[in-house]
CSV table of C-alpha atoms and ligand atoms in Angstrom, one decimal:
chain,number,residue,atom,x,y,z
B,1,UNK,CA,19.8,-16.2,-8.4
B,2,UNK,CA,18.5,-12.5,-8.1
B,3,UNK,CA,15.0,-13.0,-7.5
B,4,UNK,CA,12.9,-15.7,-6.8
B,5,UNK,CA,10.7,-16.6,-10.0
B,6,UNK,CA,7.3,-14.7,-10.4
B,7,UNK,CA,4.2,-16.4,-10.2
B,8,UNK,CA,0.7,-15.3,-10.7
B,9,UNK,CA,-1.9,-15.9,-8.5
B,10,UNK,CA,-5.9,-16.6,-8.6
B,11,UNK,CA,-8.5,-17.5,-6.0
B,12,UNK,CA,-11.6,-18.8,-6.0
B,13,UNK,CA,-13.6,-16.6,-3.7
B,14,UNK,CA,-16.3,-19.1,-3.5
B,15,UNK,CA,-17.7,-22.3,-4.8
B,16,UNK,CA,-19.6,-21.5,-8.0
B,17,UNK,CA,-17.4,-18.5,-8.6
B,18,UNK,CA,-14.2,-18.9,-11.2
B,19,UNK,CA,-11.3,-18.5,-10.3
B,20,UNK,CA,-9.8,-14.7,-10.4
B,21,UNK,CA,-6.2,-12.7,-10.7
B,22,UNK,CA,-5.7,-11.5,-7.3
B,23,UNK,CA,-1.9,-10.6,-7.9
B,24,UNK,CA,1.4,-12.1,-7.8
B,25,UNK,CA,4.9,-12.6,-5.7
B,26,UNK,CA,7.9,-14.5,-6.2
B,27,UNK,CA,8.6,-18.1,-4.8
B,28,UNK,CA,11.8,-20.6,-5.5
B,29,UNK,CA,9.1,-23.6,-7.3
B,30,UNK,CA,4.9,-24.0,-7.5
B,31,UNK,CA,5.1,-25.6,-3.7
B,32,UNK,CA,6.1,-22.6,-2.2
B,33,UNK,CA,4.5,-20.4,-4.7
B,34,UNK,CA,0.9,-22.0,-3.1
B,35,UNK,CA,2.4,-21.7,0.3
B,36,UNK,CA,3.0,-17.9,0.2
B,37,UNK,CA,-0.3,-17.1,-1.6
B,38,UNK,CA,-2.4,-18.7,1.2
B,39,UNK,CA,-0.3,-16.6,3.3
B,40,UNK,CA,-0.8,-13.5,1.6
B,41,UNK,CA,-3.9,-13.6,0.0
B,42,UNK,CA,-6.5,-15.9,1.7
B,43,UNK,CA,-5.4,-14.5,5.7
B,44,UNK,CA,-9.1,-13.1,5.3
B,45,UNK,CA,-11.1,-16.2,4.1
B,46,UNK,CA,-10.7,-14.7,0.3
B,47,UNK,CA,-10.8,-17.8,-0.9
B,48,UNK,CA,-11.6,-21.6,-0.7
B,49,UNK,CA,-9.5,-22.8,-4.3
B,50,UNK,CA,-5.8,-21.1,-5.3
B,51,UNK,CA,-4.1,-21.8,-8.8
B,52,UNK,CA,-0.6,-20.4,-9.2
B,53,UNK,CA,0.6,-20.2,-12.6
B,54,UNK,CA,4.6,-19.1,-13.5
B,55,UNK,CA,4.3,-15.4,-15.2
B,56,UNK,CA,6.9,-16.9,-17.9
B,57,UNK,CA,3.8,-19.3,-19.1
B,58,UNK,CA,1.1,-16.6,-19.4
B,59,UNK,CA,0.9,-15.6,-23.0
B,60,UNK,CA,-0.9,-12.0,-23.4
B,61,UNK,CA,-2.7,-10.3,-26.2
B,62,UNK,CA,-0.9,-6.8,-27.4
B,63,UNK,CA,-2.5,-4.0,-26.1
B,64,UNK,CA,-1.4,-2.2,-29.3
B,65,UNK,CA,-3.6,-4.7,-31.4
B,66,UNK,CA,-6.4,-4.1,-28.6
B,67,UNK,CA,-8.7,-2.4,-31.4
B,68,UNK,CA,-8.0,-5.1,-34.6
B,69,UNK,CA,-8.2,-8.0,-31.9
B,70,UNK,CA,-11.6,-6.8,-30.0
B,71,UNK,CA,-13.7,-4.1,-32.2
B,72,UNK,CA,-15.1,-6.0,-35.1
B,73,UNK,CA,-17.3,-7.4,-32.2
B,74,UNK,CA,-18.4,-4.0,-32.0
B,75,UNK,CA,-20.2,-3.8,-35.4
B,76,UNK,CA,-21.8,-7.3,-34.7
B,77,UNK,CA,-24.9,-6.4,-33.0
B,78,UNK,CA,-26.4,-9.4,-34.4
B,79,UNK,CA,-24.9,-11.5,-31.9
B,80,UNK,CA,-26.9,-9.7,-29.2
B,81,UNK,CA,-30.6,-11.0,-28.3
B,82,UNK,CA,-31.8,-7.3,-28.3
B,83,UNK,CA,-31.2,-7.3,-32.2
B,84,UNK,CA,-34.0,-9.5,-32.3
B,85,UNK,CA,-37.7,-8.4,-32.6
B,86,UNK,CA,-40.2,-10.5,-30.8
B,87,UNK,CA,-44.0,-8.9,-30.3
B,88,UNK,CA,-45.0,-7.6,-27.0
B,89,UNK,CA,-47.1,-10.2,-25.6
B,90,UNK,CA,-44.4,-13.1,-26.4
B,91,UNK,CA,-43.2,-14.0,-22.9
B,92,UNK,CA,-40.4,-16.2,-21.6
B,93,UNK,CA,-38.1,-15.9,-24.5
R,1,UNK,CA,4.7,10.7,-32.6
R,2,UNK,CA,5.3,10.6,-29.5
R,3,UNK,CA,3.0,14.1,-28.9
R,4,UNK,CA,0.5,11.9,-30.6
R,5,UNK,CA,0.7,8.9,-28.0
R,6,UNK,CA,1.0,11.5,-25.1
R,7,UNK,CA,-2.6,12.8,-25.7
R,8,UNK,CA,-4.2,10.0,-26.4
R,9,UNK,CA,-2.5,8.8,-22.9
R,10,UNK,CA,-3.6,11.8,-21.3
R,11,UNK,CA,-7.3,11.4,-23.2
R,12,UNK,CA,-7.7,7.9,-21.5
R,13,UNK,CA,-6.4,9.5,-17.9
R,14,UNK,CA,-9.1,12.6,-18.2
R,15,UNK,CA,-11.7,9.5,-19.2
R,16,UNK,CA,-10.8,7.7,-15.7
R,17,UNK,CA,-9.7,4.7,-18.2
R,18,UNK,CA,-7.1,2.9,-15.8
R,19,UNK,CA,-3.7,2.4,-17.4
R,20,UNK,CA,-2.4,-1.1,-17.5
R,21,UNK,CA,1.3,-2.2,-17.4
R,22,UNK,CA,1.8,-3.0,-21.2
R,23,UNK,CA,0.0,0.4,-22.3
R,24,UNK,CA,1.9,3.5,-23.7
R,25,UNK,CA,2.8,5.7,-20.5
R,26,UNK,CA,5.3,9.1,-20.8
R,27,UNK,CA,8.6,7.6,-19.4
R,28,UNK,CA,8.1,10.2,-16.6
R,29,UNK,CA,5.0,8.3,-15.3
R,30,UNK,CA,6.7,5.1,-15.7
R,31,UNK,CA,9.5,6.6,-13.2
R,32,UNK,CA,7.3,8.8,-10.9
R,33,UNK,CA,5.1,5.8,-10.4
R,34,UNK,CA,8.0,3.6,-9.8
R,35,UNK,CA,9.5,5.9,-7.3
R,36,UNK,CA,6.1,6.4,-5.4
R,37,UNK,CA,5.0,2.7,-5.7
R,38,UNK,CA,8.7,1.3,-4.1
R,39,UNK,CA,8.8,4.3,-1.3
R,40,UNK,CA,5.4,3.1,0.0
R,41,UNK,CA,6.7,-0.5,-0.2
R,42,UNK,CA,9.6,0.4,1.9
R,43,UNK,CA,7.3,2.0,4.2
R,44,UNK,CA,5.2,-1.0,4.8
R,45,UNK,CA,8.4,-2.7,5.4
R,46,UNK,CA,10.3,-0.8,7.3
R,47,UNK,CA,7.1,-0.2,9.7
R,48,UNK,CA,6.9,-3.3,10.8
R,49,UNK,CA,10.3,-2.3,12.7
R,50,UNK,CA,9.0,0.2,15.4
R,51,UNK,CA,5.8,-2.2,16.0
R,52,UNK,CA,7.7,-5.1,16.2
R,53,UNK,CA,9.6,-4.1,18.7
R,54,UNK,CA,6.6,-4.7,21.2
R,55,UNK,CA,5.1,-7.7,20.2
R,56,UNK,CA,7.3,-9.9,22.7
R,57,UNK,CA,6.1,-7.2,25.5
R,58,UNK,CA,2.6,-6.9,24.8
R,59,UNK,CA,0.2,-6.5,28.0
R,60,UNK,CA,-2.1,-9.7,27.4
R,61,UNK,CA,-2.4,-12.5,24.7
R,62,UNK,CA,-5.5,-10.5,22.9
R,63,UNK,CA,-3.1,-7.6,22.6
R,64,UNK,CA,-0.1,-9.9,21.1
R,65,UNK,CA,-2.7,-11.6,18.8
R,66,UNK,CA,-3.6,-8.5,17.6
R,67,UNK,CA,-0.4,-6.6,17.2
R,68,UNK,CA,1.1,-9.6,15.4
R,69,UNK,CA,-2.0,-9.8,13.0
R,70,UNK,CA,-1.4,-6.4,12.3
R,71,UNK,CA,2.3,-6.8,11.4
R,72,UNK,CA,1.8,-9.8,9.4
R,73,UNK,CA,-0.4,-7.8,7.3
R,74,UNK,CA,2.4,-4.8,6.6
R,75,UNK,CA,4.4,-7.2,5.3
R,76,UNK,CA,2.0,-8.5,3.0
R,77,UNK,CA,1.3,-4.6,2.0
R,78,UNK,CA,5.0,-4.7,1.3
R,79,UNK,CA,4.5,-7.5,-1.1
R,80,UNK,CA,1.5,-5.9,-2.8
R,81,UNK,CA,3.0,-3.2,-3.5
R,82,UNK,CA,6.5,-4.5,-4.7
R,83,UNK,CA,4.7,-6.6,-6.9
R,84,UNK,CA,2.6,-3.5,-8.4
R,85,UNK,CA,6.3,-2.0,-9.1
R,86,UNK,CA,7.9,-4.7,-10.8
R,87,UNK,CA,4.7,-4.6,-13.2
R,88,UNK,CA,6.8,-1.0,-14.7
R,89,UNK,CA,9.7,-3.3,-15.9
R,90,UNK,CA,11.5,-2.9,-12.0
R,91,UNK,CA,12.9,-6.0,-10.1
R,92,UNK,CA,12.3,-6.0,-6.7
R,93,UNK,CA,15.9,-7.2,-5.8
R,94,UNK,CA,16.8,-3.7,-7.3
R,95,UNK,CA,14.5,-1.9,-5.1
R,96,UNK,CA,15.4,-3.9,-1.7
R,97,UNK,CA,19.1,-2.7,-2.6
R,98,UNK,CA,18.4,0.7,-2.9
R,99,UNK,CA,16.2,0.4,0.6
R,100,UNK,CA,19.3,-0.9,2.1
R,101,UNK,CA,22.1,1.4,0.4
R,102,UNK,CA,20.1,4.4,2.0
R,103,UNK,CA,19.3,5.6,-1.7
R,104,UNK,CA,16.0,5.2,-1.8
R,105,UNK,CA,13.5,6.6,0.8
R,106,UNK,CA,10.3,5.6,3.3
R,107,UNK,CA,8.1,7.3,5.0
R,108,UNK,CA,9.8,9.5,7.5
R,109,UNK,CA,7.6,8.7,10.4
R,110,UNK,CA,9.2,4.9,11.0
R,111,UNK,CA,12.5,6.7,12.3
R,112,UNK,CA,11.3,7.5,15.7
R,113,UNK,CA,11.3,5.6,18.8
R,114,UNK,CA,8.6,3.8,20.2
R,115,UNK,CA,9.4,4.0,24.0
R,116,UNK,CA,6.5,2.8,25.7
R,117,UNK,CA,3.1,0.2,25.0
R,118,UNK,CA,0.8,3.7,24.6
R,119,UNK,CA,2.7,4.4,21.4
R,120,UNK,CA,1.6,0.9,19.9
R,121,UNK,CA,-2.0,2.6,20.1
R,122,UNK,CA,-0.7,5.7,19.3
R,123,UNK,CA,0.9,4.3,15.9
R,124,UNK,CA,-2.2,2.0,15.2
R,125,UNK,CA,-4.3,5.6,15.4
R,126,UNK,CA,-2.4,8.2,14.1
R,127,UNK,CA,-0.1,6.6,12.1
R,128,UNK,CA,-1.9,3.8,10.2
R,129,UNK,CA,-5.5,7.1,10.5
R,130,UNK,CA,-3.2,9.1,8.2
R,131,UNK,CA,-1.8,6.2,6.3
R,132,UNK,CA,-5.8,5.4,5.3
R,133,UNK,CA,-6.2,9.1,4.7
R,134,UNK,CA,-3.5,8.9,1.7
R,135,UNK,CA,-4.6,5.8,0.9
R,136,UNK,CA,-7.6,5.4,0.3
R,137,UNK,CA,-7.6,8.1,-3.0
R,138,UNK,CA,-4.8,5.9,-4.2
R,139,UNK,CA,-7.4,3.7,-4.8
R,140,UNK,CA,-8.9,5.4,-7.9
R,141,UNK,CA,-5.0,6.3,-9.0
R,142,UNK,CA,-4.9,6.1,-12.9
R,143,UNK,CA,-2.4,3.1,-12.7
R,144,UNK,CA,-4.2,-0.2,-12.5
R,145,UNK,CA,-2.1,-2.6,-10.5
R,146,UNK,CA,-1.3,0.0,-8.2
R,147,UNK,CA,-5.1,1.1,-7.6
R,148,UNK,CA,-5.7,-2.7,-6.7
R,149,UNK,CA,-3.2,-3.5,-4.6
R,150,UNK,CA,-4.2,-0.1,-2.5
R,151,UNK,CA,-7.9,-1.6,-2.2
R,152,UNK,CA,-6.4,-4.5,-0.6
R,153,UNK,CA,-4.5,-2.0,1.4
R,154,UNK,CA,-7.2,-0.5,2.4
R,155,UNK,CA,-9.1,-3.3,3.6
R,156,UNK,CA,-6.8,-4.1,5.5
R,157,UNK,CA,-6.0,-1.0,7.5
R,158,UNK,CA,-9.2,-0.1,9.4
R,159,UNK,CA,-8.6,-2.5,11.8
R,160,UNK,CA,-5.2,-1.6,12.3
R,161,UNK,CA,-6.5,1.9,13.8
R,162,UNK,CA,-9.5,0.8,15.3
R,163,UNK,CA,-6.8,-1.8,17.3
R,164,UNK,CA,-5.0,1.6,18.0
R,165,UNK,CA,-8.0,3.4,18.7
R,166,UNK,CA,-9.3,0.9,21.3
R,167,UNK,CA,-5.3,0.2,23.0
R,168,UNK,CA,-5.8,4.1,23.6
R,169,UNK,CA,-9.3,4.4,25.1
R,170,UNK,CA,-8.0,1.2,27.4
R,171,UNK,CA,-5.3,3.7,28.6
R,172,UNK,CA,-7.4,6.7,28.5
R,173,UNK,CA,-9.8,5.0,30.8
R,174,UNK,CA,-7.3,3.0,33.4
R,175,UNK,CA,-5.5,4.7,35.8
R,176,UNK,CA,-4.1,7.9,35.6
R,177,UNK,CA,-0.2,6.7,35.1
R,178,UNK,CA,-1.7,4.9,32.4
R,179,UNK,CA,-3.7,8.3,30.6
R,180,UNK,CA,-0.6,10.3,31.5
R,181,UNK,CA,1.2,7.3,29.0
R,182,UNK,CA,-1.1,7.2,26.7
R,183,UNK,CA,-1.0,11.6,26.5
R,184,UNK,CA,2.5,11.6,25.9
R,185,UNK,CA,2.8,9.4,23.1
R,186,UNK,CA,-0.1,11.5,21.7
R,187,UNK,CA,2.8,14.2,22.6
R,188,UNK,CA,5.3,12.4,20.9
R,189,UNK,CA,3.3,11.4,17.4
R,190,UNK,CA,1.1,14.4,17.0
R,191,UNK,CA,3.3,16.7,14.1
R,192,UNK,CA,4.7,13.3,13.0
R,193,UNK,CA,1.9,12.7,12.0
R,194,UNK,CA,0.9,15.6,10.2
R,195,UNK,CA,4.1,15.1,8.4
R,196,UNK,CA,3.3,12.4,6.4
R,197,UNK,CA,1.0,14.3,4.1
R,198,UNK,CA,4.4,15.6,3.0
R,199,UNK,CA,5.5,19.4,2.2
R,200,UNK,CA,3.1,22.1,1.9
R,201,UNK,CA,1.4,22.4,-1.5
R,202,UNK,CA,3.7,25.8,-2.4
R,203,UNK,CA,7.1,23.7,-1.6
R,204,UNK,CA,5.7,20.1,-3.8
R,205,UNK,CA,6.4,21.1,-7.3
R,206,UNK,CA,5.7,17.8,-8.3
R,207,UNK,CA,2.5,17.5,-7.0
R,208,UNK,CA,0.6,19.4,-10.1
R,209,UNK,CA,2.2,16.6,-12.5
R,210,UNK,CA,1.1,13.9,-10.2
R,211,UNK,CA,-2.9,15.5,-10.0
R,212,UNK,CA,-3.0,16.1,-14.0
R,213,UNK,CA,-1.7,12.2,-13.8
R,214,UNK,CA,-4.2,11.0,-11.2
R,215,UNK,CA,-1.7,9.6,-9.2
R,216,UNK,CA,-3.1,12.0,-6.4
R,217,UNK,CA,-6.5,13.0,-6.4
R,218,UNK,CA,-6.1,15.7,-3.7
R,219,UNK,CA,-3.5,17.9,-2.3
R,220,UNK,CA,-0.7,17.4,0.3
R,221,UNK,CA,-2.8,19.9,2.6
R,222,UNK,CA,-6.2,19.1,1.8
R,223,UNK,CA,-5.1,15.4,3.3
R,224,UNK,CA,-3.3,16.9,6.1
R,225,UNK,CA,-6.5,19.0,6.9
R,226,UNK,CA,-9.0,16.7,6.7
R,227,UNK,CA,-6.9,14.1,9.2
R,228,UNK,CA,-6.8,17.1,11.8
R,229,UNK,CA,-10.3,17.7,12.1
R,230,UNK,CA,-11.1,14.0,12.2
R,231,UNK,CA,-8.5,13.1,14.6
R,232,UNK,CA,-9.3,16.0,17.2
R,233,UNK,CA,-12.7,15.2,17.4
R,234,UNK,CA,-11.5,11.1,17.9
R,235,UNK,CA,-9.1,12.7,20.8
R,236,UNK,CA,-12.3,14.3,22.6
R,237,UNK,CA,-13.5,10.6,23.1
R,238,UNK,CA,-10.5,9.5,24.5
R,239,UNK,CA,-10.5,12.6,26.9
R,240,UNK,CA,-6.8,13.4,26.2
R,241,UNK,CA,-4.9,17.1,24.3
R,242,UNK,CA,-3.8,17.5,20.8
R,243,UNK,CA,-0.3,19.5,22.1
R,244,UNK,CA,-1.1,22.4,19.6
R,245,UNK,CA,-1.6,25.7,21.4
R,246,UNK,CA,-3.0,27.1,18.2
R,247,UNK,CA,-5.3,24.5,17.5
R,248,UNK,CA,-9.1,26.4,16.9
R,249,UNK,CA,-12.1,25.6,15.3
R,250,UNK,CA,-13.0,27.9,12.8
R,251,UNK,CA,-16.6,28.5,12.3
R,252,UNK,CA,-16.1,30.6,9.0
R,253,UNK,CA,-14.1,27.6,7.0
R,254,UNK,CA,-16.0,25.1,9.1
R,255,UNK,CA,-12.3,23.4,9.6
R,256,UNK,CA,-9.3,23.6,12.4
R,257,UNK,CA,-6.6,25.8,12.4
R,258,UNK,CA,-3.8,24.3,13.4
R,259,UNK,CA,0.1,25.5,14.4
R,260,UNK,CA,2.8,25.5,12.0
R,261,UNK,CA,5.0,22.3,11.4
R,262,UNK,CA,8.3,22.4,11.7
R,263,UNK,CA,9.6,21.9,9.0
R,264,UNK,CA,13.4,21.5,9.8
R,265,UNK,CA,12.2,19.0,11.8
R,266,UNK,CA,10.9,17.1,9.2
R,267,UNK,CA,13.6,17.9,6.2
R,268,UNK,CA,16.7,16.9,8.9
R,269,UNK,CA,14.9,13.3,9.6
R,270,UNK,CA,14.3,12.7,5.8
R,271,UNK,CA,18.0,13.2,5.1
R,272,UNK,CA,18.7,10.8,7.7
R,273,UNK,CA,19.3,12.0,10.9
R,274,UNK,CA,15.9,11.0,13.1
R,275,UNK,CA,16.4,9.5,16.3
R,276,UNK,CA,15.5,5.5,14.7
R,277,UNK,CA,17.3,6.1,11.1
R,278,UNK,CA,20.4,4.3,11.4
R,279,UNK,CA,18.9,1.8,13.8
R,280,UNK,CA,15.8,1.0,10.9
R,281,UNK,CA,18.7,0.8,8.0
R,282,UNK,CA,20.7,-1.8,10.3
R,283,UNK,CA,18.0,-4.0,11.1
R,284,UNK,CA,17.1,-4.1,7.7
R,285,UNK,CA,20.6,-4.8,6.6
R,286,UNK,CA,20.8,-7.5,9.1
R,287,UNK,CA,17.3,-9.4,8.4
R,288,UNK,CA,18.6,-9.3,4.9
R,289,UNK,CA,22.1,-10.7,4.7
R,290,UNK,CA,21.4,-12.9,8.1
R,291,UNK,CA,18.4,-14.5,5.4
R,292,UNK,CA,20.3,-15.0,2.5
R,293,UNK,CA,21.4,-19.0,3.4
R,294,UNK,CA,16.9,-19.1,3.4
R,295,UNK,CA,17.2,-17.9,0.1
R,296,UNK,CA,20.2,-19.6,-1.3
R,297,UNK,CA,18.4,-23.3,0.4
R,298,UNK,CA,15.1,-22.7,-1.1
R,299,UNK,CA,16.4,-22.7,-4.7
R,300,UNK,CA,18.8,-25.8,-3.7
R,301,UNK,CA,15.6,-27.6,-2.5
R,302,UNK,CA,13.3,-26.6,-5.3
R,303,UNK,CA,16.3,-27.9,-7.8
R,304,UNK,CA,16.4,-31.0,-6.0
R,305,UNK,CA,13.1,-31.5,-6.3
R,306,UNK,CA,12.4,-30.8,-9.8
R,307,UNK,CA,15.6,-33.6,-10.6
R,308,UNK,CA,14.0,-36.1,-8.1
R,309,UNK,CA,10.4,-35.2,-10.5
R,310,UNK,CA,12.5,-36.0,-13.5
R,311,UNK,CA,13.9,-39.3,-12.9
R,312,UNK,CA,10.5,-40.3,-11.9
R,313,UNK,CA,8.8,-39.3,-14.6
T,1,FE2,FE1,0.1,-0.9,5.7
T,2,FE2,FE1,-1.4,-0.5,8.7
């Protein structure tokens, strides 16, 4: 085998925080894949949770399609509170 | 079509819009970014050689704990940055080869000698001081995965120059065999130094492309400039001489003058024939094919595992 298969890797940087893409490296199964990312992304207490996820399995949107998949939110302001009127002296809303 | 795509590339570069790895990119960014990215990887790699070289002699367990510390992180700089390549459609495996063939290239400075304990702190400030110089604009490079990895780079590295800093100023202030060490690796890793800003701005053609790209955000000598009048005024505190005759302040340009590299120098070590070049290239070599039994058992074991999951489930 040339390389070792990729895996992506996310960390928790605290509890209460999701978890985030922090990069990735290569590793023979998920075991070692967890070993190396403690390793070489958490030396710093960066983290207290790590996922690692195969790069094969993540499915990503086209980034030629990035303006059909994500503009119409553009035009859909109504789906913003400030779209809203409410009268000045209405509080806690 | 193609002009078309190139200025709306360019568009989203002059916007500071970072480029992603699936994006539209000029094949020529593709390629400059794959050469820069995998030559900085090397350098992390091969660095580790001339540092680790001392780690079994260091003077007390703080300095050990440190020094290791300090390697273990260039390796992980390696992986970073390997992994940032391989997002521009590159295997690594590829890019090790080339390392070991001799084809592709690292930073120049990694093929000298480090002879003596004062050149751990020497490295540590000089070395890793203009290392954070370069690096820290890569930070805000145009390509995304790269500018990331270089913030974790970054975060990393102050503390591998203060450690230098400080193994210095222990020198500095001991006794005077121990200054007299401590001024000759200065000696020794002064113009090295300066040399790893790379060519003057007149002799790096490519250096326009890579500004207009925002690969770089400043020039060769701007970098190089802005490390000398840092660095002198860091060797005033540790009481020892910059070997440059011609070293001045200038009030008009409010910077120093310095003397001119030598350039031979520096051209004879990138093609290969430094004092540490060979030496570098056969340790690698040897790490590499000495490892490959790791390699080949890992899969093994990960196969039998996933067989043993198998029948279990
Ligand atoms: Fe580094
Ligand atoms: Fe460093």
């Amino acid at each position: 085998m040339k390389n070792w298969p990729l895996w992506e890797i996310f960390v928790r940087s605290k509890q209460g925080l999701s978890h985030k893409h922090v990069g990735s490296l290569h590793a023979a199964d998920a075991e070692m894949a967890m070993q190396n990312a403690r390793d070489v992304y958490t030396r710093r207490m960066e983290g207290v949770s790590i996922w690692v996820v195969e790069s094969v399995h993540v499915t990503a949107s086209d980034p030629d399609e990035k303006e059909s998949m994500f503009d119409p939110a553009n035009d859909k302001v109504y789906r913003h509170p400030t779209f809203y009127d409410v009268p000045d002296g209405v509080t806690h809303i | 079509m193609e002009a078309h795509l190139e200025k709306r590339f360019q568009d989203k570069i002059d916007q500071e819009i970072k480029i992603e790895p699936k994006d539209w990119m000029p094949e020529k960014y593709r390629k400059t970014l794959v050469r820069q990215i995998s030559q900085h990887a090397h350098s992390e790699i091969v660095g580790m050689l001339p540092e680790g070289n001392w780690i079994t002699r260091a003077p007390s367990l703080k300095r050990k704990l440190g020094l290791l510390a300090k390697v273990q992180d260039e390796a992980g700089h390696g992986l970073y940055l390997y992994a940032a390549a391989e997002t521009l459609g590159v295997e690594r495996a590829d890019l090790v080869a080339d390392l070991h063939s001799g084809k592709a290239k690292y930073s120049s400075i990694f093929n000298y000698p480090t002879m003596t304990w004062a050149d751990i702190g020497a490295i540590g400030w000089l070395v890793d001081g203009a290392a954070i110089m370069n690096q820290v604009p890569l930070c805000r490079c145009s390509y995304g995965p790269y500018a990331r990895a270089m913030v974790r780079v970054c975060k990393e590295e102050s503390f591998h120059q203060r450690q230098g800093f400080e193994i210095m100023m222990t020198l500095c202030n001991g006794t005077t065999e121990q200054k007299e060490m401590a001024q000759d690796a200065l000696n020794r890793w002064w113009w090295p130094s300066l040399m790893m800003f790379g060519p003057n701005d007149d002799e790096s053609p490519n250096s326009k492309q890579s500004m207009a790209w925002k690969i770089k955000r400043f020039s060769n000598d701007d970098l190089r400039q802005k490390f000398v009048d840092v660095t002198v005024e860091q060797a005033k505190h540790l009481g020892i001489n910059i070997p440059d005759p011609d070293l001045n302040w200038n009030e008009e340009t409010q910077h120093y003058d310095f003397g001119e590299i030598d350039w031979e120098e520096f051209w004879n070590v990138v093609k290969g024939n430094g004092p540490c070049n060979k030496a570098r290239l056969d340790a690698r070599n040897k790490a590499h094919d000495e490892g490959a039994w790791v390699r080949e058992a890992a899969v093994a074991y990960a196969e039998k595992k996933r067989k043993r999951k198998e029948k279990v489930a």
